[in-house]
mmCIF file of C-alpha atoms in Angstrom:
data_model
loop_
_atom_site.group_PDB
_atom_site.id
_atom_site.type_symbol
_atom_site.label_atom_id
_atom_site.label_comp_id
_atom_site.label_asym_id
_atom_site.label_seq_id
_atom_site.Cartn_x
_atom_site.Cartn_y
_atom_site.Cartn_z
ATOM 1 C CA MET A 29 36.443 -95.039 128.197
ATOM 2 C CA ILE A 30 37.668 -96.192 124.738
ATOM 3 C CA TYR A 31 41.212 -97.235 125.655
ATOM 4 C CA GLN A 32 42.734 -98.270 128.940
ATOM 5 C CA VAL A 33 46.380 -99.105 128.695
ATOM 6 C CA ARG A 34 47.920 -100.629 131.680
ATOM 7 C CA ASP A 35 51.531 -101.445 132.291
ATOM 8 C CA LEU A 36 52.022 -102.265 128.547
ATOM 9 C CA SER A 37 55.396 -103.464 127.484
ATOM 10 C CA LEU A 38 56.099 -104.225 123.717
ATOM 11 C CA ALA A 39 59.060 -105.983 122.044
ATOM 12 C CA TYR A 40 60.008 -107.876 118.977
ATOM 13 C CA GLY A 41 60.361 -111.505 119.885
ATOM 14 C CA LEU A 42 62.985 -111.976 122.457
ATOM 15 C CA GLY A 43 64.594 -108.676 121.669
ATOM 16 C CA PRO A 44 64.868 -105.637 123.990
ATOM 17 C CA THR A 45 61.774 -103.890 125.118
ATOM 18 C CA VAL A 46 60.712 -100.965 122.899
ATOM 19 C CA VAL A 47 57.858 -99.646 125.018
ATOM 20 C CA ASP A 48 58.278 -100.172 128.715
ATOM 21 C CA LYS A 49 55.231 -100.266 131.080
ATOM 22 C CA ALA A 50 53.085 -97.590 129.413
ATOM 23 C CA ASN A 51 49.947 -96.392 130.999
ATOM 24 C CA PHE A 52 47.322 -94.054 129.647
ATOM 25 C CA THR A 53 43.615 -93.797 128.931
ATOM 26 C CA LEU A 54 41.685 -92.184 126.057
ATOM 27 C CA ALA A 55 38.007 -91.056 126.114
ATOM 28 C CA GLN A 56 35.572 -90.181 123.528
ATOM 29 C CA GLY A 57 36.486 -86.821 121.833
ATOM 30 C CA GLU A 58 40.010 -86.831 123.238
ATOM 31 C CA THR A 59 43.212 -86.428 121.188
ATOM 32 C CA LEU A 60 46.608 -88.018 121.963
ATOM 33 C CA THR A 61 49.619 -86.899 119.948
ATOM 34 C CA ILE A 62 52.685 -89.163 120.274
ATOM 35 C CA LEU A 63 56.145 -87.710 119.832
ATOM 36 C CA GLY A 64 59.429 -89.593 119.692
ATOM 37 C CA PRO A 65 62.674 -89.890 117.709
ATOM 38 C CA ASN A 66 63.002 -92.269 114.703
ATOM 39 C CA GLY A 67 62.847 -95.928 115.786
ATOM 40 C CA ALA A 68 61.545 -95.188 119.205
ATOM 41 C CA GLY A 69 58.462 -97.519 118.708
ATOM 42 C CA LYS A 70 55.608 -95.107 117.931
ATOM 43 C CA SER A 71 54.308 -97.177 115.081
ATOM 44 C CA THR A 72 54.670 -100.360 117.176
ATOM 45 C CA LEU A 73 52.519 -98.769 119.825
ATOM 46 C CA LEU A 74 49.859 -97.949 117.182
ATOM 47 C CA ASN A 75 50.040 -101.513 115.948
ATOM 48 C CA ALA A 76 49.382 -102.775 119.497
ATOM 49 C CA LEU A 77 46.384 -100.513 119.841
ATOM 50 C CA MET A 78 44.984 -102.127 116.730
ATOM 51 C CA CYS A 79 45.821 -105.617 118.129
ATOM 52 C CA LEU A 80 48.355 -106.174 115.414
ATOM 53 C CA HIS A 81 51.299 -106.447 117.848
ATOM 54 C CA PRO A 82 51.227 -108.642 120.913
ATOM 55 C CA ALA A 83 51.980 -107.339 124.423
ATOM 56 C CA ARG A 84 55.053 -108.646 126.154
ATOM 57 C CA GLU A 85 53.411 -107.514 129.471
ATOM 58 C CA GLY A 86 50.289 -105.599 130.549
ATOM 59 C CA GLU A 87 47.063 -105.134 128.733
ATOM 60 C CA ILE A 88 44.999 -102.965 126.528
ATOM 61 C CA LEU A 89 41.320 -102.593 127.133
ATOM 62 C CA LEU A 90 39.189 -101.376 124.192
ATOM 63 C CA CYS A 91 35.768 -100.228 125.178
ATOM 64 C CA GLY A 92 36.140 -102.211 128.393
ATOM 65 C CA GLN A 93 37.242 -105.500 126.700
ATOM 66 C CA PRO A 94 40.769 -107.068 126.565
ATOM 67 C CA ILE A 95 41.639 -106.307 123.080
ATOM 68 C CA GLU A 96 43.507 -109.750 122.535
ATOM 69 C CA GLN A 97 40.177 -111.451 123.216
ATOM 70 C CA MET A 98 38.387 -109.456 120.461
ATOM 71 C CA SER A 99 38.024 -110.703 116.832
ATOM 72 C CA ALA A 100 39.707 -108.602 114.092
ATOM 73 C CA ARG A 101 36.205 -107.556 112.898
ATOM 74 C CA ASP A 102 35.133 -106.383 116.310
ATOM 75 C CA VAL A 103 38.414 -104.284 116.587
ATOM 76 C CA ALA A 104 37.822 -102.818 113.228
ATOM 77 C CA ARG A 105 34.226 -101.797 114.120
ATOM 78 C CA SER A 106 35.847 -99.646 116.856
ATOM 79 C CA VAL A 107 39.189 -98.608 115.554
ATOM 80 C CA ALA A 108 40.381 -97.159 112.082
ATOM 81 C CA TYR A 109 44.029 -97.278 111.317
ATOM 82 C CA VAL A 110 45.605 -94.801 108.801
ATOM 83 C CA ARG A 111 49.172 -96.202 108.190
ATOM 84 C CA GLN A 112 52.123 -94.158 106.877
ATOM 85 C CA GLN A 113 52.166 -96.143 103.609
ATOM 86 C CA LEU A 114 49.511 -98.096 101.894
ATOM 87 C CA SER A 115 49.924 -99.447 98.362
ATOM 88 C CA PHE A 116 47.571 -101.568 96.214
ATOM 89 C CA ALA A 117 48.514 -103.699 93.137
ATOM 90 C CA PHE A 118 45.055 -103.325 91.637
ATOM 91 C CA SER A 119 43.748 -100.101 90.185
ATOM 92 C CA PHE A 120 40.632 -99.629 92.363
ATOM 93 C CA GLU A 121 38.735 -96.427 91.648
ATOM 94 C CA VAL A 122 39.140 -94.057 94.600
ATOM 95 C CA LEU A 123 35.510 -94.207 95.489
ATOM 96 C CA ASP A 124 35.494 -98.001 95.585
ATOM 97 C CA PHE A 125 38.672 -97.907 97.741
ATOM 98 C CA VAL A 126 36.950 -95.678 100.181
ATOM 99 C CA VAL A 127 33.883 -97.873 100.287
ATOM 100 C CA MET A 128 36.018 -100.658 101.587
ATOM 101 C CA GLY A 129 35.936 -98.839 104.831
ATOM 102 C CA CYS A 130 32.383 -100.112 105.287
ATOM 103 C CA ALA A 131 33.574 -103.801 105.313
ATOM 104 C CA PRO A 132 33.474 -104.320 109.107
ATOM 105 C CA HIS A 133 29.794 -103.400 109.226
ATOM 106 C CA LEU A 134 28.881 -105.712 106.303
ATOM 107 C CA GLY A 135 27.859 -109.472 106.519
ATOM 108 C CA PRO A 136 30.263 -111.929 104.969
ATOM 109 C CA PHE A 137 28.331 -112.043 101.689
ATOM 110 C CA SER A 138 26.945 -108.574 101.642
ATOM 111 C CA ARG A 139 27.761 -105.851 98.935
ATOM 112 C CA PRO A 140 27.997 -102.082 99.594
ATOM 113 C CA ARG A 141 24.688 -100.337 99.443
ATOM 114 C CA GLN A 142 23.981 -97.039 97.675
ATOM 115 C CA GLU A 143 24.070 -95.236 101.083
ATOM 116 C CA ASP A 144 27.603 -96.716 101.646
ATOM 117 C CA TYR A 145 28.715 -95.085 98.315
ATOM 118 C CA ASP A 146 26.951 -91.798 99.331
ATOM 119 C CA ALA A 147 28.880 -91.913 102.685
ATOM 120 C CA ALA A 148 32.069 -92.612 100.815
ATOM 121 C CA PHE A 149 31.590 -89.672 98.471
ATOM 122 C CA GLN A 150 30.738 -87.363 101.363
ATOM 123 C CA ALA A 151 33.940 -88.371 103.157
ATOM 124 C CA LEU A 152 35.908 -87.530 99.938
ATOM 125 C CA GLU A 153 34.149 -84.152 99.955
ATOM 126 C CA THR A 154 35.096 -83.660 103.598
ATOM 127 C CA MET A 155 38.823 -84.247 102.706
ATOM 128 C CA GLY A 156 38.496 -81.966 99.752
ATOM 129 C CA VAL A 157 39.346 -84.640 97.018
ATOM 130 C CA ALA A 158 35.876 -85.549 95.714
ATOM 131 C CA ASP A 159 37.271 -84.848 92.211
ATOM 132 C CA LEU A 160 39.463 -87.916 92.558
ATOM 133 C CA ALA A 161 36.416 -90.264 93.071
ATOM 134 C CA TYR A 162 36.561 -91.877 89.688
ATOM 135 C CA ARG A 163 40.374 -91.911 89.185
ATOM 136 C CA PRO A 164 42.402 -95.187 89.891
ATOM 137 C CA TYR A 165 43.848 -95.176 93.327
ATOM 138 C CA THR A 166 47.286 -96.009 91.887
ATOM 139 C CA ASP A 167 47.419 -92.980 89.629
ATOM 140 C CA ILE A 168 47.075 -90.286 92.403
ATOM 141 C CA SER A 169 49.995 -88.679 94.368
ATOM 142 C CA GLY A 170 51.229 -89.793 97.736
ATOM 143 C CA GLY A 171 49.651 -86.787 99.367
ATOM 144 C CA GLN A 172 46.296 -87.461 97.735
ATOM 145 C CA ARG A 173 46.447 -91.042 98.792
ATOM 146 C CA GLN A 174 46.832 -89.980 102.300
ATOM 147 C CA GLN A 175 43.775 -87.914 102.174
ATOM 148 C CA VAL A 176 41.829 -90.744 100.437
ATOM 149 C CA VAL A 177 42.902 -93.183 103.216
ATOM 150 C CA ILE A 178 41.645 -90.795 105.957
ATOM 151 C CA ALA A 179 38.367 -90.619 104.036
ATOM 152 C CA ARG A 180 38.153 -94.365 104.107
ATOM 153 C CA ALA A 181 38.776 -94.243 107.859
ATOM 154 C CA ILE A 182 35.814 -91.838 108.326
ATOM 155 C CA VAL A 183 33.580 -94.184 106.353
ATOM 156 C CA GLN A 184 34.471 -97.050 108.709
ATOM 157 C CA ASP A 185 32.628 -95.051 111.389
ATOM 158 C CA PRO A 186 34.890 -96.122 114.283
ATOM 159 C CA LYS A 187 35.091 -94.810 117.821
ATOM 160 C CA VAL A 188 38.892 -94.037 117.484
ATOM 161 C CA ILE A 189 41.039 -93.245 114.567
ATOM 162 C CA LEU A 190 44.806 -93.946 114.721
ATOM 163 C CA LEU A 191 46.838 -91.740 112.496
ATOM 164 C CA ASP A 192 50.445 -92.835 111.840
ATOM 165 C CA GLU A 193 52.364 -89.628 110.725
ATOM 166 C CA PRO A 194 49.346 -88.450 108.618
ATOM 167 C CA THR A 195 51.193 -85.368 107.457
ATOM 168 C CA ALA A 196 54.334 -87.111 106.202
ATOM 169 C CA HIS A 197 53.673 -86.823 102.540
ATOM 170 C CA LEU A 198 51.699 -83.649 102.457
ATOM 171 C CA ASP A 199 52.613 -80.047 101.547
ATOM 172 C CA PHE A 200 52.427 -77.392 104.212
ATOM 173 C CA GLY A 201 48.988 -76.322 103.320
ATOM 174 C CA ASN A 202 47.542 -79.908 103.523
ATOM 175 C CA GLN A 203 49.478 -80.594 106.754
ATOM 176 C CA ILE A 204 47.394 -77.847 108.418
ATOM 177 C CA ARG A 205 44.173 -79.058 106.758
ATOM 178 C CA THR A 206 44.920 -82.615 108.026
ATOM 179 C CA LEU A 207 45.481 -81.321 111.633
ATOM 180 C CA GLU A 208 42.296 -79.286 111.404
ATOM 181 C CA LEU A 209 40.397 -82.438 110.246
ATOM 182 C CA ALA A 210 41.842 -84.425 113.086
ATOM 183 C CA LEU A 211 40.677 -81.772 115.521
ATOM 184 C CA SER A 212 37.271 -81.758 113.925
ATOM 185 C CA LEU A 213 36.995 -85.503 114.259
ATOM 186 C CA SER A 214 37.621 -85.189 117.920
ATOM 187 C CA GLU A 215 34.975 -82.417 118.218
ATOM 188 C CA ASN A 216 32.497 -84.805 116.502
ATOM 189 C CA GLY A 217 33.112 -87.476 119.164
ATOM 190 C CA TYR A 218 35.892 -89.550 117.737
ATOM 191 C CA ALA A 219 39.033 -90.191 119.827
ATOM 192 C CA VAL A 220 42.089 -89.559 117.792
ATOM 193 C CA VAL A 221 45.670 -90.901 118.300
ATOM 194 C CA MET A 222 48.349 -89.345 116.055
ATOM 195 C CA THR A 223 52.048 -89.811 115.703
ATOM 196 C CA THR A 224 54.292 -87.076 114.531
ATOM 197 C CA HIS A 225 57.896 -85.855 114.403
ATOM 198 C CA ASP A 226 56.931 -82.310 114.765
ATOM 199 C CA PRO A 227 56.332 -80.801 118.222
ATOM 200 C CA ASN A 228 54.404 -77.940 116.603
ATOM 201 C CA HIS A 229 51.818 -80.468 115.508
ATOM 202 C CA ALA A 230 51.371 -81.441 119.032
ATOM 203 C CA ILE A 231 51.037 -77.859 120.173
ATOM 204 C CA LEU A 232 48.427 -77.176 117.550
ATOM 205 C CA MET A 233 46.473 -80.309 118.469
ATOM 206 C CA GLY A 234 46.355 -79.613 122.163
ATOM 207 C CA GLY A 235 44.686 -82.290 124.133
ATOM 208 C CA LYS A 236 47.080 -84.953 125.486
ATOM 209 C CA THR A 237 50.722 -85.449 124.326
ATOM 210 C CA ALA A 238 52.694 -88.679 124.866
ATOM 211 C CA ILE A 239 56.467 -88.610 124.729
ATOM 212 C CA LEU A 240 58.218 -91.825 123.933
ATOM 213 C CA ASP A 241 61.948 -91.655 124.641
ATOM 214 C CA ARG A 242 64.776 -93.711 123.416
ATOM 215 C CA ALA A 243 64.622 -95.985 126.570
ATOM 216 C CA GLY A 244 60.970 -96.852 125.761
ATOM 217 C CA HIS A 245 59.437 -94.844 128.550
ATOM 218 C CA LEU A 246 56.096 -93.274 127.750
ATOM 219 C CA SER A 247 55.140 -89.992 129.537
ATOM 220 C CA VAL A 248 51.602 -88.757 128.969
ATOM 221 C CA GLY A 249 50.016 -85.470 130.104
ATOM 222 C CA GLU A 250 48.295 -82.401 128.865
ATOM 223 C CA SER A 251 50.189 -80.808 126.007
ATOM 224 C CA ASP A 252 50.920 -77.519 127.729
ATOM 225 C CA THR A 253 52.665 -79.516 130.505
ATOM 226 C CA MET A 254 54.454 -82.014 128.351
ATOM 227 C CA LEU A 255 55.875 -79.719 125.534
ATOM 228 C CA GLN A 256 58.660 -78.033 127.561
ATOM 229 C CA GLN A 257 61.885 -76.926 126.027
ATOM 230 C CA ASP A 258 64.205 -79.069 128.105
ATOM 231 C CA VAL A 259 62.165 -82.169 127.508
ATOM 232 C CA LEU A 260 62.145 -81.671 123.722
ATOM 233 C CA GLU A 261 65.833 -80.762 123.658
ATOM 234 C CA GLU A 262 66.607 -84.010 125.480
ATOM 235 C CA LEU A 263 64.176 -86.049 123.254
ATOM 236 C CA TYR A 264 65.693 -84.806 119.935
ATOM 237 C CA ARG A 265 69.186 -84.012 121.169
ATOM 238 C CA VAL A 266 69.313 -80.631 119.543
ATOM 239 C CA GLU A 267 69.093 -77.023 120.850
ATOM 240 C CA LEU A 268 65.551 -75.777 120.499
ATOM 241 C CA CYS A 269 63.541 -72.739 121.603
ATOM 242 C CA VAL A 270 59.933 -73.156 122.795
ATOM 243 C CA THR A 271 58.476 -69.685 122.956
ATOM 244 C CA ASP A 272 55.224 -67.696 122.883
ATOM 245 C CA VAL A 273 54.411 -66.132 119.634
ATOM 246 C CA PRO A 274 51.964 -63.197 120.295
ATOM 247 C CA GLN A 275 51.050 -62.763 116.512
ATOM 248 C CA ILE A 276 49.518 -66.238 116.378
ATOM 249 C CA GLU A 277 48.510 -66.394 120.102
ATOM 250 C CA ARG A 278 50.214 -69.791 120.804
ATOM 251 C CA ARG A 279 53.607 -71.239 121.522
ATOM 252 C CA ALA A 280 55.940 -72.599 118.847
ATOM 253 C CA CYS A 281 58.938 -74.838 118.808
ATOM 254 C CA LEU A 282 61.827 -73.470 116.830
ATOM 255 C CA GLY A 283 65.237 -74.599 115.845
ATOM 256 C CA ARG A 284 68.134 -72.405 116.941
ATOM 257 C CA LYS A 285 70.528 -70.864 114.413
ATOM 258 C CA LEU A 286 72.430 -73.546 112.489
ATOM 259 C CA ARG A 287 76.163 -73.821 113.396
ATOM 260 C CA SER A 288 77.323 -72.914 109.883
ATOM 261 C CA HIS A 289 75.653 -69.510 110.297
ATOM 262 C CA ASP A 290 78.130 -68.687 113.125
ATOM 263 C CA LYS A 291 81.121 -68.676 110.949
ATOM 264 C CA ALA A 292 80.699 -65.044 109.878
#
């Protein structure tokens, strides 16, 4: 088991609890898609899974070890974290930026080897952005940066990849390609945890879905069970329709007609 989360509660200082007694497990090759409204605590939960946010109560075991007892290097050898936004003041070439993903596996005074650069270029090819390899990271678009950061996570060779809204800055085509990549990562043995605001992404991903509500309660189960119309309407406080679409052989979550359309 890669992650075991037991009665985990999270908060900011002495403030109110944002995640309340969460429990779930994640094994090799599994996917977990986390849904929740803005400000519910999805990113805070990912930070805790990376040992960047302390638990108020409960514990997280990473590969059987209490995560708070692990060094940052040991956590990074098992977990890659793709944040929503990542900016650099220096104009690293994209290939050099991706090679930084090898850092947890290098000694304190070691330099990347040719095979590390080869792996970085291969990861860029996997993401379809190898043509950016020698461009400055600061000169590429937000969507391209997102793809490059995922390439760096692949080079890190972790056991689990955390993706915080990985489709947020991507056009529709690249959103689908990113979801396909996340699925292919799980099929290749990685565990994948992804946050999103779109229930359709959770439907496409399958696997496990976690719903984090406004009270901080986290419910986890198989996606087909969790993604029910009444649950999603309560979560987002809008009228929705979750229905089967025969043409694409899956369900879809659709917004109902906007009120302004009713005036006619």
